[in-house]
Short mmCIF file of C-alpha atoms in Angstrom, two decimals:
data_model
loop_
_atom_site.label_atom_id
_atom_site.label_comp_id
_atom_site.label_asym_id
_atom_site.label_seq_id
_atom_site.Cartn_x
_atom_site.Cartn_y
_atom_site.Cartn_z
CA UNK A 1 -113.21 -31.51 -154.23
CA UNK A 2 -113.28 -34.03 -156.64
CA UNK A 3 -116.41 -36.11 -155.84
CA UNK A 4 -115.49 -39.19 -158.34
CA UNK A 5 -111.95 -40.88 -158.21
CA UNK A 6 -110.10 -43.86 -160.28
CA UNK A 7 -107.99 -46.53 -158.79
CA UNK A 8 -106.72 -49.89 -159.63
CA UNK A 9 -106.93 -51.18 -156.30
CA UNK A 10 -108.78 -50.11 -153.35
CA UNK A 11 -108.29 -51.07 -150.04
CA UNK A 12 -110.72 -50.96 -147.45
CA UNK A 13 -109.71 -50.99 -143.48
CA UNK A 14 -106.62 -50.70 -142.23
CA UNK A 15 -104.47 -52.75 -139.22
CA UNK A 16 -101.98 -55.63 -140.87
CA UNK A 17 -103.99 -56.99 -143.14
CA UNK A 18 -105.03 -53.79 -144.54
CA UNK A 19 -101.66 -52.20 -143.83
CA UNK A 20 -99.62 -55.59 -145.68
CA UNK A 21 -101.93 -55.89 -148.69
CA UNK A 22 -101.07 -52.04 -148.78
CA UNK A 23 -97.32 -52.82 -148.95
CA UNK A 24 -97.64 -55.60 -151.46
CA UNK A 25 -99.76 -53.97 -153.84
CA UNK A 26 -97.37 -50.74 -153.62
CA UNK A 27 -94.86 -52.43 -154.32
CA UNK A 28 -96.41 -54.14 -157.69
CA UNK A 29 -96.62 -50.60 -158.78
CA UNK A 30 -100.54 -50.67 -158.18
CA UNK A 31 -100.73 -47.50 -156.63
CA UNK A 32 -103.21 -49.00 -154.03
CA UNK A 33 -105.87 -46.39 -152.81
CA UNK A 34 -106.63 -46.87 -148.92
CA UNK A 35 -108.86 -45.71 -146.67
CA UNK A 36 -108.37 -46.87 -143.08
CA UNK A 37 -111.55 -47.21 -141.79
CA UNK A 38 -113.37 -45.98 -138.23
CA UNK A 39 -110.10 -47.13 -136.31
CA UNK A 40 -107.03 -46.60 -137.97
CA UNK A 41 -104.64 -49.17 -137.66
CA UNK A 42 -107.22 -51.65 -136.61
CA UNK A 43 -107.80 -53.77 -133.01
CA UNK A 44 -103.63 -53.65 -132.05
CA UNK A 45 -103.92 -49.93 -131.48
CA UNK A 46 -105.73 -50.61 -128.20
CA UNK A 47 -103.21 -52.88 -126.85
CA UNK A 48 -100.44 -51.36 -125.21
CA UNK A 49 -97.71 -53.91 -125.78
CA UNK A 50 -97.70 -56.79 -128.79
CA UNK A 51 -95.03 -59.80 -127.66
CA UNK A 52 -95.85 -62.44 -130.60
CA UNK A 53 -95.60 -60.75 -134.06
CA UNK A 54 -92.28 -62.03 -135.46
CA UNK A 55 -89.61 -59.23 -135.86
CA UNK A 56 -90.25 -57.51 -132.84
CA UNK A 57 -88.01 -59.58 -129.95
CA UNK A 58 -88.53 -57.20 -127.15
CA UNK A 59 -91.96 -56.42 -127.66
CA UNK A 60 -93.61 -53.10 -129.25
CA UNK A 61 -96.65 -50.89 -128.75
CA UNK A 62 -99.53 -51.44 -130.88
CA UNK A 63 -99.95 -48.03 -131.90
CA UNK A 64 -95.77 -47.64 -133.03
CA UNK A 65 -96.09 -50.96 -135.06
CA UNK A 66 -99.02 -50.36 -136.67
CA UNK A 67 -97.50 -46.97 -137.57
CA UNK A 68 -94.25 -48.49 -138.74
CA UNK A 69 -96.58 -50.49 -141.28
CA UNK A 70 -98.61 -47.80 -142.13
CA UNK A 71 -94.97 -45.74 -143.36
CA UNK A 72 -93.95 -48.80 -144.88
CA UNK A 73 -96.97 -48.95 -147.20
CA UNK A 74 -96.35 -45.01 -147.94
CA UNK A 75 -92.88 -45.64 -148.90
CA UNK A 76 -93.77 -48.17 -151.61
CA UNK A 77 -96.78 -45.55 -152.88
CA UNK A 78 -99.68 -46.23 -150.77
CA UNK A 79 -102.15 -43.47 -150.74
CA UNK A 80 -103.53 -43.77 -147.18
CA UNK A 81 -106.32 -41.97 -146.40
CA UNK A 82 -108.69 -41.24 -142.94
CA UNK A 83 -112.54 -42.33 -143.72
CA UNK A 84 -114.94 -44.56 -143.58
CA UNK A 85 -116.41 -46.93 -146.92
CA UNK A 86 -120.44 -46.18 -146.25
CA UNK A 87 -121.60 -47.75 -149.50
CA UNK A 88 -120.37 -50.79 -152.24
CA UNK A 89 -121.53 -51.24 -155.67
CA UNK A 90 -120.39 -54.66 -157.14
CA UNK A 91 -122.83 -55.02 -159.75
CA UNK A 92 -120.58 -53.89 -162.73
CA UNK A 93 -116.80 -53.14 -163.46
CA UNK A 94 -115.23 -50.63 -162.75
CA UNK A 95 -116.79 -51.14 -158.99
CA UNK A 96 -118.04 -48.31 -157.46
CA UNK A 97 -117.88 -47.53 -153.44
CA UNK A 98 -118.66 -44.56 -151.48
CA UNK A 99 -116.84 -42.33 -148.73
CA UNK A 100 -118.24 -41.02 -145.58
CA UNK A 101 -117.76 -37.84 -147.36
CA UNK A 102 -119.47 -38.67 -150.10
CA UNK A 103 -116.52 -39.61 -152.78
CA UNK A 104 -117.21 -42.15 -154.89
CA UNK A 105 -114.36 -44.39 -156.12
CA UNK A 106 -113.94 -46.61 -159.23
CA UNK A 107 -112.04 -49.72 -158.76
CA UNK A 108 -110.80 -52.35 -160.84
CA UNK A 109 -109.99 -54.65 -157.67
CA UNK A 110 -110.98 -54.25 -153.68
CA UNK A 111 -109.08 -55.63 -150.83
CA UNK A 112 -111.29 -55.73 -147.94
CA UNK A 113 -109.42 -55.68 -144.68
CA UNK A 114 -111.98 -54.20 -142.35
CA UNK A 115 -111.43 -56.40 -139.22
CA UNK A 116 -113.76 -57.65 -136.62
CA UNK A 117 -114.77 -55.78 -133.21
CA UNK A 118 -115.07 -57.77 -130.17
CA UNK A 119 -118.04 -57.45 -128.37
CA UNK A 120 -118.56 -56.19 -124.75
CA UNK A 121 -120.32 -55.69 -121.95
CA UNK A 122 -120.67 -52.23 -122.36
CA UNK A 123 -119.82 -51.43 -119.46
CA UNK A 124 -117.81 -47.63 -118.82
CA UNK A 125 -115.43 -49.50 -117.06
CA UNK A 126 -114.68 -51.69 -119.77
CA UNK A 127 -112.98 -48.81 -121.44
CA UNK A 128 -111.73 -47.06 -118.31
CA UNK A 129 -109.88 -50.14 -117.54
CA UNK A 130 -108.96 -50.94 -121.25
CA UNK A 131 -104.92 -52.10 -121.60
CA UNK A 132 -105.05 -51.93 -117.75
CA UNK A 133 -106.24 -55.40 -117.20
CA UNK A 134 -109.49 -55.95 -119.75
CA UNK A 135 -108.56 -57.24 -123.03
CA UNK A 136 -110.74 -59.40 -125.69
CA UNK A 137 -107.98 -61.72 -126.63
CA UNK A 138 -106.29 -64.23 -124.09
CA UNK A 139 -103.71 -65.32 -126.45
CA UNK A 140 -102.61 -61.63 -127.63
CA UNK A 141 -102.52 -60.24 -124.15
CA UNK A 142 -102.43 -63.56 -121.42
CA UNK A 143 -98.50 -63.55 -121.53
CA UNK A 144 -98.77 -60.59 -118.86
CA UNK A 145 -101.19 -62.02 -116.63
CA UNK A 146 -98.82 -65.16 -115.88
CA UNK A 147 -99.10 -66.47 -112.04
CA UNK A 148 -101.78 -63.99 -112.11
CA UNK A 149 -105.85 -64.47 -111.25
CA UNK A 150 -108.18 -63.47 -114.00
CA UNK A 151 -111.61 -63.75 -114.99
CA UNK A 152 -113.34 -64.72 -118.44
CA UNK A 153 -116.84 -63.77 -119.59
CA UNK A 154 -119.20 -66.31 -121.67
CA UNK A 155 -120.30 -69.38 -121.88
CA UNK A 156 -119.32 -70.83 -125.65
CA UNK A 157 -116.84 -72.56 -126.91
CA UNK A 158 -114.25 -69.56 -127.35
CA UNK A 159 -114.67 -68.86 -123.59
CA UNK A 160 -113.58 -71.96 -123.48
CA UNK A 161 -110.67 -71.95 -125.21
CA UNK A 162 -109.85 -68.34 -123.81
CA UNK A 163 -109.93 -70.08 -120.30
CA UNK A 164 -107.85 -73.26 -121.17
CA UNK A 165 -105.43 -70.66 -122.85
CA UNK A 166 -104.97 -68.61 -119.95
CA UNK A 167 -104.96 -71.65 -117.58
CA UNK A 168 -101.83 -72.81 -118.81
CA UNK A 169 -100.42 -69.26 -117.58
CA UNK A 170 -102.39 -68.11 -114.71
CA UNK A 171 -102.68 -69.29 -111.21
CA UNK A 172 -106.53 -69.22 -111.19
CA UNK A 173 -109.48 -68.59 -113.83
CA UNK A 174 -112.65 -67.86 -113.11
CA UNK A 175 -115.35 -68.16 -115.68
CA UNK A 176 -118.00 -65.69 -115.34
CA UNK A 177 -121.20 -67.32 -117.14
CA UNK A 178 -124.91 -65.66 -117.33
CA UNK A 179 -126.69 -69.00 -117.38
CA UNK A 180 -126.82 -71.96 -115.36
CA UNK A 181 -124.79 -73.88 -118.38
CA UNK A 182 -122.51 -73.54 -120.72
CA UNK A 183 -123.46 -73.45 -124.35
CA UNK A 184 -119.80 -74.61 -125.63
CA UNK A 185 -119.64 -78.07 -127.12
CA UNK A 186 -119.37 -81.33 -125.31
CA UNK A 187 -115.85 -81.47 -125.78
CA UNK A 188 -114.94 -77.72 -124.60
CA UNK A 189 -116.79 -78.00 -121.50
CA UNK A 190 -115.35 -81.39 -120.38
CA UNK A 191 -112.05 -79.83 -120.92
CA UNK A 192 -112.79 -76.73 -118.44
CA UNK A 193 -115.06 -79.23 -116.28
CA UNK A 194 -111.50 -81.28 -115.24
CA UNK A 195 -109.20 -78.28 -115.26
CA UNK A 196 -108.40 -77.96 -111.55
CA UNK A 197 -107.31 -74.04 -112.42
CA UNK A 198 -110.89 -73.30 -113.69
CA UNK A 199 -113.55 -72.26 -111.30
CA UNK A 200 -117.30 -71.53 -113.37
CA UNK A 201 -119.35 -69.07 -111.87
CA UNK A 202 -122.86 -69.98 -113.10
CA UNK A 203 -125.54 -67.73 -113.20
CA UNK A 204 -123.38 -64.66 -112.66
CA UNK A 205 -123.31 -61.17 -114.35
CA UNK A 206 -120.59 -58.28 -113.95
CA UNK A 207 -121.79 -55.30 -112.67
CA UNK A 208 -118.78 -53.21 -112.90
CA UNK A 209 -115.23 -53.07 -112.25
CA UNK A 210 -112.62 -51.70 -109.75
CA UNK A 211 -109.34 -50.75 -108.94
CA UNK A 212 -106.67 -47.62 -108.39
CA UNK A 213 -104.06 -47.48 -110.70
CA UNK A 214 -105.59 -50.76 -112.70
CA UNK A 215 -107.86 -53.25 -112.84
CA UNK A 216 -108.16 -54.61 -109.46
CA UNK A 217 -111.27 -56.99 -109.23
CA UNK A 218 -115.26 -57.08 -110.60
CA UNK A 219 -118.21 -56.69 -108.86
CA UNK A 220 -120.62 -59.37 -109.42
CA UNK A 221 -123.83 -60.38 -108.74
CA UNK A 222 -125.39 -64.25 -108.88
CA UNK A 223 -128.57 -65.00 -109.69
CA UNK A 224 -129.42 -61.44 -110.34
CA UNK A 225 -133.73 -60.53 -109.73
CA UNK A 226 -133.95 -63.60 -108.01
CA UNK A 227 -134.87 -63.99 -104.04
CA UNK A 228 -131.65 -65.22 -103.12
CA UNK A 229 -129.80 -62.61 -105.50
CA UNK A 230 -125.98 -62.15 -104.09
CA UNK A 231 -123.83 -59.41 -104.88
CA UNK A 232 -120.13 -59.55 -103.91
CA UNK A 233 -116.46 -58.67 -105.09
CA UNK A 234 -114.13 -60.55 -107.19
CA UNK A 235 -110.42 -59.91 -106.74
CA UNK A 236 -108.52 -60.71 -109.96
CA UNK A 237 -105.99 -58.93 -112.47
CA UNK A 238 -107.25 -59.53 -115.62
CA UNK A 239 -110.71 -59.40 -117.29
CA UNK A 240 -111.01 -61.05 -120.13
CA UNK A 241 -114.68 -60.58 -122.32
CA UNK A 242 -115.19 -63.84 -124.80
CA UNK A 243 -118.53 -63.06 -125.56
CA UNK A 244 -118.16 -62.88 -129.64
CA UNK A 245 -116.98 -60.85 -132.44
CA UNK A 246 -118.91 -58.81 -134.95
CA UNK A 247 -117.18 -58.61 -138.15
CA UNK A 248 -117.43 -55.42 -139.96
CA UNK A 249 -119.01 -56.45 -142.84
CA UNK A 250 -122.59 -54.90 -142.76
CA UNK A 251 -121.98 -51.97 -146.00
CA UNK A 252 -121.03 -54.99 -148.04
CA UNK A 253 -123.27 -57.67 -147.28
CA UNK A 254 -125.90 -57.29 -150.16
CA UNK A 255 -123.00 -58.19 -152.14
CA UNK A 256 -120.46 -60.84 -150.48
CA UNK A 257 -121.78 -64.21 -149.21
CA UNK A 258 -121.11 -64.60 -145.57
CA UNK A 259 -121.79 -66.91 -143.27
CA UNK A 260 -123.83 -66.91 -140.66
CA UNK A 261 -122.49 -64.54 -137.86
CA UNK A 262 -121.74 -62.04 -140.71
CA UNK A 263 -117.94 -63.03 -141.58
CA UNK A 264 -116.79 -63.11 -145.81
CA UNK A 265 -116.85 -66.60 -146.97
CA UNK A 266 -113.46 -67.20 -149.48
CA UNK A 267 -112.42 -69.95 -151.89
CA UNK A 268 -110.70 -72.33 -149.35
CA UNK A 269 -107.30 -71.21 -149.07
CA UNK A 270 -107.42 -68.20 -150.78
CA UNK A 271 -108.51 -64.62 -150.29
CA UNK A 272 -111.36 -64.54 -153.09
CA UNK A 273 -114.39 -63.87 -152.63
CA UNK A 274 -117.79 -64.56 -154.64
CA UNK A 275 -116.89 -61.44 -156.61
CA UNK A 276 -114.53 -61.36 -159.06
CA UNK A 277 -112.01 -58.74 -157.98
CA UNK A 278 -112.93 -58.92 -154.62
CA UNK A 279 -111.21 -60.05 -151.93
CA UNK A 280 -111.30 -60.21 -147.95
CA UNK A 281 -108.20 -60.47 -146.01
CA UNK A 282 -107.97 -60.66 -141.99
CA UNK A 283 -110.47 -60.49 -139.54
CA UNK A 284 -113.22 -60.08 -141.25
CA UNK A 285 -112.85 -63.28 -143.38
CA UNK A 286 -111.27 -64.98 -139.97
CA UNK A 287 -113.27 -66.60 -137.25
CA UNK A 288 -111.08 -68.97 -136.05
CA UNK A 289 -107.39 -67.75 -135.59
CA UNK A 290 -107.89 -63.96 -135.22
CA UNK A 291 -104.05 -62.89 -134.91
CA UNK A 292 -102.22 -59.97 -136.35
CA UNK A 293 -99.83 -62.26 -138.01
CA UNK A 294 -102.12 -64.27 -139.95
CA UNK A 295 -104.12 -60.89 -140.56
CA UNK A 296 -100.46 -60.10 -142.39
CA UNK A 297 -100.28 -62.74 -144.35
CA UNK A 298 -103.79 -62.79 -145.66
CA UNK A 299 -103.59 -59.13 -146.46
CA UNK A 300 -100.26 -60.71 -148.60
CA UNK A 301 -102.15 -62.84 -150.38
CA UNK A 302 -104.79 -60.85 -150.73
CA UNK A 303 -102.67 -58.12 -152.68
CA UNK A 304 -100.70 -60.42 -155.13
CA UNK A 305 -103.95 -62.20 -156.23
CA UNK A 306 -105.18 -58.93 -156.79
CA UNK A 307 -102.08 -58.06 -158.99
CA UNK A 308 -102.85 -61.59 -160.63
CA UNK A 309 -106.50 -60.57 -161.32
CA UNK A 310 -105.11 -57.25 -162.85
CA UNK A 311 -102.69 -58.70 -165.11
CA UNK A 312 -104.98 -61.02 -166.80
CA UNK A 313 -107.88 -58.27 -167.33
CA UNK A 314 -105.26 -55.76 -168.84
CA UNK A 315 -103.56 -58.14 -171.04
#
């Protein structure tokens, strides 16, 4: 095999940013070069039915649209490839990054699309009850939990938000927090505080999870190792962790600047990065917004400033 390859544009990760930029670029006749990362087709492949991407009026499986993006990119040229990017070299042109299997690739420009994974409990029954009522994003998967009772895990301001969100569709929330506070601003708390739908369970861990055919409560404990330690059930239908993301940036942060919790810093309203010929599109470059169809559209951009870049070095 071949242990040292050429391409004009790389792209690392896959899901829609990865799978757009791939589209894009094909179709500028780059001949992108992708390699899809440890979860092909990115985050949507674990939810069982996406209701907000535009195009799709019924509804459609994760897995089938993020297959139906992946062909697209193929039809326009795309070679797609399984395997993970282990190892970046950004000090000199062509760059130079490294396969799982030990390819090394030379690359005039690199989309990065490798997402964010949200954190969790790590609890078995996290991924037992996985697209049967636990999810890590209200506003992708809330829509089916309307009139419904469900429970949100953390304390900051994005459990915050998560339980406002899913307020607005659910009959009851219940917001499971370790400590005695909250640690979300001033402002995020007050909102939860006054929202009569909102009940905050301080000082409360999950110890597991139950249910038959689906998810069909948590069992808790509060105050867990004290002396008046509790442990009960919690009926509800959805569980919904808000605990963080960690973006997967980690092979190329002796390289990128990111910010603090790890996610690529770009030049305000664009997709480039402190590397010329670099550039980070979707989650991993998003902290705020987080949602397949912005993914898209940065993976977009991403590609035609990346046929921009090439046209000026190759004049």
């Amino acid at each position: 095999m071949n242990t040292r390859e050429y391409t004009r544009c790389l792209i690392v990760g896959s899901g829609p940013a990865g799978y757009t930029a791939a589209i894009y670029a094909g179709r500028a006749n780059l001949s992108p070069l992708q390699y899809c990362g440890l979860q092909t087709g990115g985050q949507l492949t674990q939810t069982t039915e996406v209701e907000n991407f535009p195009g799709y009026p019924k509804g459609v499986d994760g897995n089938q649209m993020m297959a139906e993006l992946r062909e697209q990119a193929q039809r326009f040229g795309a070679d797609i490839r399984d395997g993970v990017i282990v190892k970046a070299d950004f000090s000199k042109k062509p760059y130079v990054l490294t396969t799982d299997r030990g390819v090394e690739i030379e690359a005039e420009t690199v989309i990065i699309a490798t997402g964010a994974s949200a954190k969790y409990l790590g609890l078995p029954d996290e991924d037992k009850y996985n697209g049967q009522g636990v999810s890590a994003c209200a506003t992708c998967d809330g829509f089916f939990y309307r009139k419904k009772v469900v429970a949100v895990v953390g304390g900051g301001d994005t459990a915050c938000e998560e339980a406002s969100y899913l307020a607005g569709l659910c009959s009851k929330v219940y917001m499971i927090v370790r400590k005695p506070y909250l640690r979300a601003s001033d402002v995020m708390q007050k909102r939860v505080e006054k929202n009569e739908k909102i009940e905050i369970l301080y000082e409360h861990n999950t110890l597991g999870l139950y249910g038959e055919s689906g998810l069909e409560g948590a069992h808790l404990v509060k105050r867990l190792g004290e002396a008046d330690e509790e442990k009960y059930d919690l009926p509800i239908d959805g569980f919904f962790l808000a605990i963080g993301h960690h973006p997967n940036t980690d092979v190329f942060k002796e390289w990128l600047d990111l910010d603090e919790t790890g996610y690529i810093k770009t030049q305000p309203g664009t997709p480039k990065t402190n590397i010329e010929g670099v550039f980070a599109a979707g989650d991993c470059a998003d902290s705020v917004y987080r949602q397949a169809v912005v993914a898209a559209g940065s993976g977009c951009m991403a590609a035609l400033e990346a046929e921009r870049y090439l046209a000026e070095i190759e004049k």
